[in-house]
Coordinates of C-alpha atoms in Angstrom, one line a residue:
M496 CA 131.4 143.2 107.0
E497 CA 131.4 142.2 110.6
S498 CA 130.0 144.5 113.3
Q499 CA 132.1 144.7 116.5
D500 CA 130.8 145.7 119.9
V501 CA 133.3 147.3 122.2
P502 CA 133.7 147.2 126.0
D503 CA 134.2 150.2 128.2
G504 CA 137.8 151.1 128.8
P505 CA 140.0 153.9 129.8
E506 CA 140.5 155.2 126.2
L507 CA 137.1 154.2 124.9
H508 CA 135.2 157.1 123.4
R509 CA 132.0 157.2 125.5
G510 CA 129.7 157.7 122.5
F511 CA 131.1 154.7 120.6
I512 CA 129.4 151.3 120.9
C513 CA 130.0 149.4 117.6
A514 CA 131.3 149.8 114.1
S515 CA 131.0 147.9 110.8
F516 CA 132.0 148.4 107.2
N517 CA 129.5 147.7 104.5
Q518 CA 129.9 144.9 102.0
D519 CA 132.2 146.7 99.5
T520 CA 134.0 148.9 102.1
T521 CA 132.7 152.1 100.7
S522 CA 130.8 153.0 103.9
L523 CA 131.4 152.9 107.7
S524 CA 128.5 152.5 110.1
V525 CA 129.0 153.4 113.8
G526 CA 126.6 152.7 116.6
T527 CA 126.5 155.3 119.3
K528 CA 124.8 156.2 122.6
T529 CA 122.4 158.5 120.7
G530 CA 121.8 156.4 117.6
Y531 CA 124.0 155.6 114.7
R532 CA 126.0 157.3 111.9
L533 CA 126.9 156.4 108.4
F534 CA 130.1 157.7 106.8
S535 CA 131.4 157.6 103.3
V536 CA 134.9 156.2 103.0
T537 CA 135.6 156.8 99.3
A538 CA 138.2 159.5 99.9
V539 CA 141.3 159.7 102.0
D540 CA 141.4 163.4 103.0
K541 CA 137.7 163.7 104.1
L542 CA 135.2 161.6 106.0
D543 CA 131.6 162.6 105.1
C544 CA 128.8 161.8 107.6
I545 CA 126.0 161.0 105.1
H546 CA 123.4 160.2 107.7
E547 CA 122.8 160.4 111.5
G548 CA 119.9 158.3 112.8
V549 CA 118.4 159.1 116.2
E550 CA 115.4 156.7 116.0
C551 CA 116.7 154.7 118.9
P552 CA 119.6 155.2 121.3
D553 CA 122.4 152.8 122.3
V554 CA 122.8 151.1 119.0
Y555 CA 125.0 148.0 119.2
I556 CA 124.3 146.6 115.8
V557 CA 124.1 148.7 112.6
E558 CA 124.6 147.2 109.1
R559 CA 124.1 148.9 105.8
L560 CA 123.3 147.1 102.6
F561 CA 126.1 148.1 100.1
S562 CA 125.5 151.8 99.3
S563 CA 121.7 151.7 99.4
S564 CA 119.4 153.4 101.9
L565 CA 118.6 150.1 103.7
V566 CA 120.1 149.9 107.2
V567 CA 119.5 147.4 109.9
V568 CA 119.6 148.6 113.5
V569 CA 119.5 146.9 116.9
S570 CA 119.4 148.8 120.2
L571 CA 120.5 147.9 123.7
S572 CA 117.1 149.1 124.9
M573 CA 115.4 146.4 122.8
P574 CA 118.0 143.8 122.1
R575 CA 115.5 141.3 120.7
R576 CA 114.1 143.6 118.1
M577 CA 115.6 144.3 114.7
N578 CA 114.5 147.5 112.9
V579 CA 115.0 147.9 109.2
Y580 CA 115.0 151.6 108.0
H581 CA 115.1 153.4 104.7
F582 CA 117.3 156.2 106.1
K583 CA 117.1 158.6 103.2
K584 CA 113.3 158.7 103.5
G585 CA 113.4 158.6 107.2
T586 CA 111.0 155.7 107.4
E587 CA 110.9 152.3 109.0
I588 CA 110.5 149.5 106.5
C589 CA 109.7 146.8 109.0
N590 CA 110.8 145.3 112.3
Y591 CA 111.1 141.8 113.7
S592 CA 111.3 140.5 117.3
Y593 CA 113.0 137.2 118.3
S594 CA 112.9 134.8 121.2
N595 CA 116.3 136.0 122.5
N596 CA 118.9 138.8 122.2
I597 CA 120.2 139.5 118.7
L598 CA 123.9 139.0 118.6
S599 CA 124.7 139.8 115.0
V600 CA 123.1 140.6 111.6
R601 CA 124.5 139.8 108.1
L602 CA 123.0 140.8 104.8
N603 CA 123.6 140.7 101.0
R604 CA 121.3 141.4 98.1
Q605 CA 119.5 138.2 98.5
R606 CA 119.4 137.2 102.2
L607 CA 119.3 138.8 105.7
V608 CA 120.6 136.6 108.5
V609 CA 120.0 137.1 112.2
C610 CA 122.1 135.2 114.7
L611 CA 121.0 134.5 118.2
E612 CA 123.0 132.5 120.8
E613 CA 121.5 129.1 119.8
S614 CA 119.6 129.8 116.6
I615 CA 119.9 131.5 113.2
Y616 CA 117.1 133.1 111.2
I617 CA 117.3 133.4 107.4
H618 CA 115.1 136.0 105.7
N619 CA 114.5 136.8 102.1
I620 CA 115.7 140.4 101.9
K621 CA 113.3 141.2 99.0
D622 CA 110.2 141.0 101.2
M623 CA 111.7 140.1 104.6
K624 CA 109.9 136.8 104.7
L625 CA 111.4 134.3 107.1
L626 CA 112.6 131.4 105.0
K627 CA 114.4 129.2 107.5
T628 CA 115.3 128.9 111.2
L629 CA 118.3 126.9 112.2
L630 CA 117.4 125.8 115.7
N631 CA 119.7 124.3 118.4
T632 CA 122.9 125.5 116.7
P633 CA 126.0 125.1 119.0
T634 CA 126.1 127.8 121.7
N635 CA 127.5 130.9 120.0
P636 CA 127.7 133.7 122.7
S637 CA 129.4 136.2 120.4
G638 CA 127.1 135.7 117.5
L639 CA 130.0 134.7 115.2
C640 CA 128.9 134.1 111.6
A641 CA 129.8 135.2 108.1
L642 CA 127.7 135.6 105.0
S643 CA 129.0 135.8 101.5
I644 CA 128.2 139.1 99.9
N645 CA 127.8 137.3 96.5
H646 CA 124.1 136.8 96.4
S647 CA 124.4 134.2 93.7
N648 CA 125.6 131.7 96.3
S649 CA 124.8 133.4 99.7
Y650 CA 127.1 131.0 101.7
L651 CA 126.7 131.2 105.4
A652 CA 129.4 130.1 107.9
Y653 CA 129.0 129.6 111.6
P654 CA 130.5 127.5 114.4
G655 CA 129.7 123.8 114.3
S656 CA 131.1 123.1 117.8
T657 CA 131.6 124.8 121.1
T658 CA 134.8 122.8 121.9
I659 CA 136.8 122.8 118.6
G660 CA 137.1 125.0 115.6
E661 CA 134.6 123.3 113.4
I662 CA 132.9 125.4 110.7
T663 CA 129.4 124.7 109.3
V664 CA 129.0 126.1 105.8
Y665 CA 125.4 126.5 104.8
D666 CA 123.8 127.4 101.4
A667 CA 121.4 130.2 102.4
N668 CA 119.9 130.3 98.9
N669 CA 119.0 126.6 98.6
L670 CA 118.6 126.3 102.4
S671 CA 120.9 123.2 102.8
T672 CA 124.1 122.4 104.6
L673 CA 127.1 122.3 102.2
T674 CA 130.0 121.0 104.3
L675 CA 131.7 120.9 107.7
I676 CA 135.3 122.1 108.0
Q677 CA 137.6 121.0 110.8
A678 CA 139.5 124.3 110.8
H679 CA 141.2 124.6 114.3
D680 CA 141.7 122.6 117.5
S681 CA 140.3 125.5 119.6
P682 CA 136.9 127.2 119.2
L683 CA 136.4 129.8 116.5
A684 CA 136.9 133.5 117.0
A685 CA 136.6 135.0 113.5
L686 CA 135.2 134.1 110.1
T687 CA 135.0 136.0 106.8
F688 CA 134.3 135.2 103.1
N689 CA 136.0 136.8 100.1
A690 CA 133.8 138.8 97.8
S691 CA 133.0 135.9 95.4
G692 CA 132.3 133.4 98.2
S693 CA 135.0 131.1 96.9
K694 CA 137.3 131.4 100.0
L695 CA 136.7 131.4 103.7
A696 CA 139.2 132.6 106.3
S697 CA 139.1 131.6 109.9
A698 CA 140.9 132.1 113.2
S699 CA 140.5 130.4 116.6
E700 CA 140.4 131.7 120.1
K701 CA 144.2 131.3 120.4
G702 CA 144.7 133.7 117.5
T703 CA 148.1 132.4 116.4
V704 CA 147.1 130.8 113.1
I705 CA 144.8 132.0 110.4
R706 CA 143.6 129.5 107.7
V707 CA 141.9 129.9 104.3
F708 CA 139.7 127.3 102.8
S709 CA 138.2 126.8 99.4
I710 CA 134.4 127.0 99.2
P711 CA 132.3 124.9 98.8
E712 CA 134.9 122.1 98.9
G713 CA 136.4 123.0 102.3
Q714 CA 140.0 122.3 101.2
R715 CA 142.8 124.2 103.0
L716 CA 144.5 126.6 100.7
F717 CA 146.6 128.8 102.9
E718 CA 147.9 128.9 106.5
F719 CA 149.3 132.0 108.1
R720 CA 151.0 132.5 111.4
R721 CA 150.1 135.7 113.2
G722 CA 152.5 135.1 116.0
M723 CA 154.0 132.6 118.5
K724 CA 154.7 134.5 121.7
R725 CA 151.2 135.0 123.0
Y726 CA 147.6 134.1 122.4
V727 CA 145.5 137.0 121.2
S728 CA 141.8 137.8 120.5
I729 CA 141.3 138.3 116.8
S730 CA 138.6 140.9 116.4
S731 CA 138.2 141.0 112.6
L732 CA 139.3 139.4 109.4
S733 CA 138.8 140.9 105.9
F734 CA 139.8 140.0 102.3
S735 CA 140.7 142.6 99.7
A736 CA 138.2 142.9 96.9
D737 CA 140.5 140.7 94.6
A738 CA 141.2 138.2 97.4
Q739 CA 144.9 138.7 97.0
F740 CA 145.3 140.0 100.5
L741 CA 143.8 139.2 103.9
C742 CA 144.0 141.5 107.0
A743 CA 143.6 140.6 110.6
S744 CA 143.3 142.8 113.7
S745 CA 143.3 141.9 117.3
N746 CA 143.5 143.3 120.8
T747 CA 147.2 143.9 120.3
E748 CA 148.9 146.9 118.7
T749 CA 149.6 145.1 115.4
V750 CA 147.4 144.6 112.3
H751 CA 148.7 141.9 110.0
I752 CA 148.2 141.7 106.2
F753 CA 148.8 138.4 104.5
K754 CA 149.4 137.8 100.8
L755 CA 147.6 134.8 99.2
E756 CA 150.1 133.5 96.7
Q757 CA 151.0 130.0 95.8
H758 CA 154.7 129.2 95.9
S759 CA 155.5 127.3 92.7
P760 CA 158.6 125.1 92.5
S761 CA 159.5 126.5 89.1
Q762 CA 160.0 130.0 90.6
D763 CA 162.5 128.6 93.1
E764 CA 164.5 126.9 90.3
E765 CA 164.6 130.0 88.2
S766 CA 165.9 132.1 91.1
P767 CA 168.6 130.0 92.9
T768 CA 169.0 132.4 95.8
W769 CA 170.3 131.6 99.3
S770 CA 166.8 132.0 100.7
A771 CA 165.4 129.6 98.1
Y772 CA 168.1 127.1 99.0
V773 CA 167.3 127.3 102.7
G774 CA 163.6 127.0 102.0
K775 CA 164.2 123.7 100.1
M776 CA 166.3 122.4 103.0
F777 CA 163.5 123.2 105.4
T778 CA 160.9 121.6 103.2
A779 CA 163.0 118.4 103.0
A780 CA 163.7 118.4 106.7
S781 CA 160.1 118.9 107.6
T782 CA 159.2 115.4 106.5
Y783 CA 161.2 114.0 109.4
L784 CA 159.8 116.3 112.1
P785 CA 156.7 116.1 114.3
A786 CA 153.5 117.2 112.7
Q787 CA 153.2 120.4 114.8
V788 CA 156.7 121.5 113.9
S789 CA 156.3 120.6 110.3
D790 CA 153.0 122.6 110.1
M791 CA 154.7 125.7 111.6
M792 CA 157.5 125.6 109.0
H793 CA 154.9 125.7 106.2
Q794 CA 153.0 128.7 107.6
D795 CA 153.6 132.0 105.9
R796 CA 154.2 135.2 107.8
A797 CA 152.7 138.6 107.4
F798 CA 153.3 140.4 104.1
A799 CA 152.7 143.8 105.7
T800 CA 152.0 145.1 109.1
V801 CA 150.6 148.2 110.9
R802 CA 151.7 149.3 114.3
L803 CA 148.8 151.1 116.1
N804 CA 149.5 153.6 118.8
M805 CA 147.2 151.8 121.1
F806 CA 147.0 148.5 123.0
G807 CA 144.0 146.5 124.1
Q808 CA 141.5 148.6 122.0
K809 CA 138.7 146.8 120.1
N810 CA 138.9 147.6 116.4
I811 CA 137.9 146.3 113.0
C812 CA 140.0 146.4 109.8
A813 CA 139.3 146.3 106.1
L814 CA 141.2 146.5 102.9
A815 CA 139.9 148.9 100.2
T816 CA 140.9 150.7 97.0
I817 CA 140.5 154.4 97.6
Q818 CA 141.4 156.9 94.9
K819 CA 142.9 154.0 92.9
L820 CA 145.4 153.0 95.6
P821 CA 145.2 150.1 98.1
R822 CA 144.5 151.2 101.7
L823 CA 144.0 149.6 105.1
L824 CA 141.2 151.0 107.2
V825 CA 141.1 150.6 110.9
A826 CA 138.0 151.8 112.9
S827 CA 138.9 151.9 116.6
S828 CA 136.9 152.1 119.8
D829 CA 138.9 155.2 120.6
G830 CA 136.6 157.0 118.2
N831 CA 139.0 157.3 115.2
L832 CA 139.2 155.9 111.7
Y833 CA 142.8 155.3 110.6
I834 CA 143.8 155.1 106.9
Y835 CA 147.1 153.5 105.9
N836 CA 148.8 153.1 102.5
V837 CA 149.7 149.5 101.6
D838 CA 152.5 148.6 99.2
P839 CA 151.1 145.7 97.1
Q840 CA 154.6 144.8 95.8
D841 CA 156.9 144.9 98.7
G842 CA 154.6 145.0 101.8
G843 CA 156.5 145.9 104.9
E844 CA 155.3 148.6 107.4
C845 CA 152.3 150.5 106.3
V846 CA 152.3 154.3 106.5
L847 CA 149.5 156.2 108.2
V848 CA 148.2 158.8 105.8
Q849 CA 145.1 160.1 107.5
K850 CA 143.3 160.0 110.9
H851 CA 139.6 161.0 111.1
R852 CA 137.6 161.7 114.3
L853 CA 134.2 160.0 114.2
F854 CA 132.8 162.5 116.7
D855 CA 133.2 166.3 116.7
S856 CA 134.6 168.4 119.5
S857 CA 131.2 169.7 120.7
E858 CA 130.1 166.1 121.4
E859 CA 133.3 165.3 123.2
E860 CA 132.8 168.5 125.4
L861 CA 129.3 167.4 126.2
E862 CA 130.4 163.9 127.1
Q863 CA 133.2 165.3 129.3
S864 CA 130.7 167.5 131.1
E865 CA 128.5 164.5 131.7
E866 CA 131.5 162.6 133.1
D867 CA 132.1 165.4 135.6
K868 CA 128.5 165.3 136.9
P869 CA 127.8 163.3 140.1
E870 CA 126.4 159.8 139.4
D871 CA 122.9 160.6 140.6
A872 CA 122.7 163.8 138.5
F873 CA 121.3 162.0 135.5
P874 CA 119.7 158.5 135.0
Q875 CA 122.0 155.7 134.0
P876 CA 121.0 153.4 131.1
A877 CA 119.9 150.0 132.2
S878 CA 122.9 148.3 130.6
Q879 CA 126.2 150.0 130.0
S880 CA 127.7 147.4 127.6
Y881 CA 126.6 144.8 125.2
A882 CA 127.9 142.0 127.4
A883 CA 125.7 143.3 130.2
T884 CA 122.7 143.2 127.9
V885 CA 123.2 139.6 127.0
A886 CA 123.3 138.8 130.7
L887 CA 119.9 140.4 131.3
P888 CA 117.0 138.1 132.1
S889 CA 114.4 137.4 129.5
T890 CA 111.9 140.2 128.8
P891 CA 108.5 140.0 127.2
P892 CA 108.2 141.0 123.5
S893 CA 107.4 144.6 122.6
S894 CA 103.8 145.6 122.3
T895 CA 104.5 146.9 118.8
T896 CA 104.9 143.4 117.5
L897 CA 102.4 140.7 116.8
M898 CA 102.2 138.2 119.6
G899 CA 102.8 134.5 119.0
Y900 CA 105.5 132.6 117.2
S901 CA 105.5 131.3 113.7
E902 CA 105.9 127.6 112.9
D903 CA 109.3 128.3 111.5
G904 CA 110.8 128.9 114.9
G905 CA 110.0 132.0 116.8
A906 CA 110.4 135.3 114.8
Q907 CA 107.6 137.8 115.4
K908 CA 106.9 140.0 112.5
G909 CA 106.4 143.7 113.3
E910 CA 103.0 145.2 112.3
V911 CA 104.4 147.9 110.1
I912 CA 103.7 147.2 106.5
P913 CA 100.8 145.1 105.1
E914 CA 102.2 142.0 103.3
H915 CA 100.8 143.1 99.9
E916 CA 102.8 146.3 99.9
F917 CA 106.2 144.5 99.7
A918 CA 108.1 144.6 96.4
E919 CA 107.6 141.6 94.2
G920 CA 110.5 142.3 91.8
P921 CA 114.1 141.6 92.2
V922 CA 116.4 143.6 94.4
C923 CA 117.0 147.1 92.9
L924 CA 119.5 149.4 94.4
D925 CA 118.9 152.4 92.2
D926 CA 118.2 155.0 94.9
E927 CA 114.7 156.3 94.1
N928 CA 113.4 152.9 93.0
E929 CA 115.3 151.2 95.8
F930 CA 114.2 148.0 97.4
P931 CA 112.2 147.6 99.5
P932 CA 109.4 150.2 99.2
V933 CA 107.8 151.9 102.2
G934 CA 104.1 151.7 101.8
N935 CA 102.5 153.3 98.7
Q936 CA 104.7 156.1 97.6
S937 CA 103.3 158.5 94.9
N938 CA 105.6 160.7 93.0

């Protein structure tokens, strides 16, 4: 799932920097001022913190590989360096430094993708070897990209233009471009694949329309209207595991859930209701109307919604089945995880069933005491936000990495593990035999 950085704001929890769900929405990763935390989200009534990492402060990217012990971390203090940890053993697997700031990281059981502003690096996750560098990609200041969690295809989607909503779909297994999709008139703001990689959802910077395309063909399957009154900033898109639902969160107080269902003519004929009759009339009339009006009439509205008790907060959403029931999860920059029940039959307004704090009271008291100190009482970090870090001038590579660039486009491999000690077998996520190994472990 996509990681989201959050700007400072009046209600922002001061320890919170970013959040991301893992690929199957069983875990929540949170980047903080002191490091990062991993939470299990397999139960409604309790939120277990399964690990707290303090290897580096000010973590603005943290991504976990499914439910394994492999976690990828990037810190504001070293925004060009990616660290890969085996958190249960407390060891670093490897690190890589790049020619510019890292904006996002995506991973599945086959590939690890690192996105910079104008280039993308594709690694083989088995041994972390750099397989391909996509240079001179369209300027992508937010690091927007999506990777299919299905490692049998490993489709990668990223913006193909800076002026319109064009999507480049790339096969990260075979290292070749699949298709270009003209998705929106405005630049892209959000992308996500369903679990199998057969569907891709997108939203533009306007945030009013969300479209779903078939992959790899690139044919438009669905079109949903989030709203008409105002443009919004879509912060996350996420499919349910069965791809029957799609949720979208933004900088507004509403989270929308759309249902992906085809309307067959036979169903309308079998149920001659007033709404079906009106629908037929609208369909017939749309053939005589301008294209923009006709498109609007064919766009489906939200199947279910959530009204958050906040406005303007950055958040990410995900659909999950927890304790055999469909739920909507919303992790917010106010330092809370909200869990809602979703009615898969009737939709409507979702009900809040649980709210979990991601930080305990002692931490909040400590942060409050720091707020009360005068500004010169303690040193301020060099950059308070992710946006500020991106704006920093170039810095030389870390002395812990090997100098010089590879012929493949600029990644510098950390001198952590000798090449011959990497695993040669396929990815294995059984915990003790888990990929990748850290040196020679003797049991």
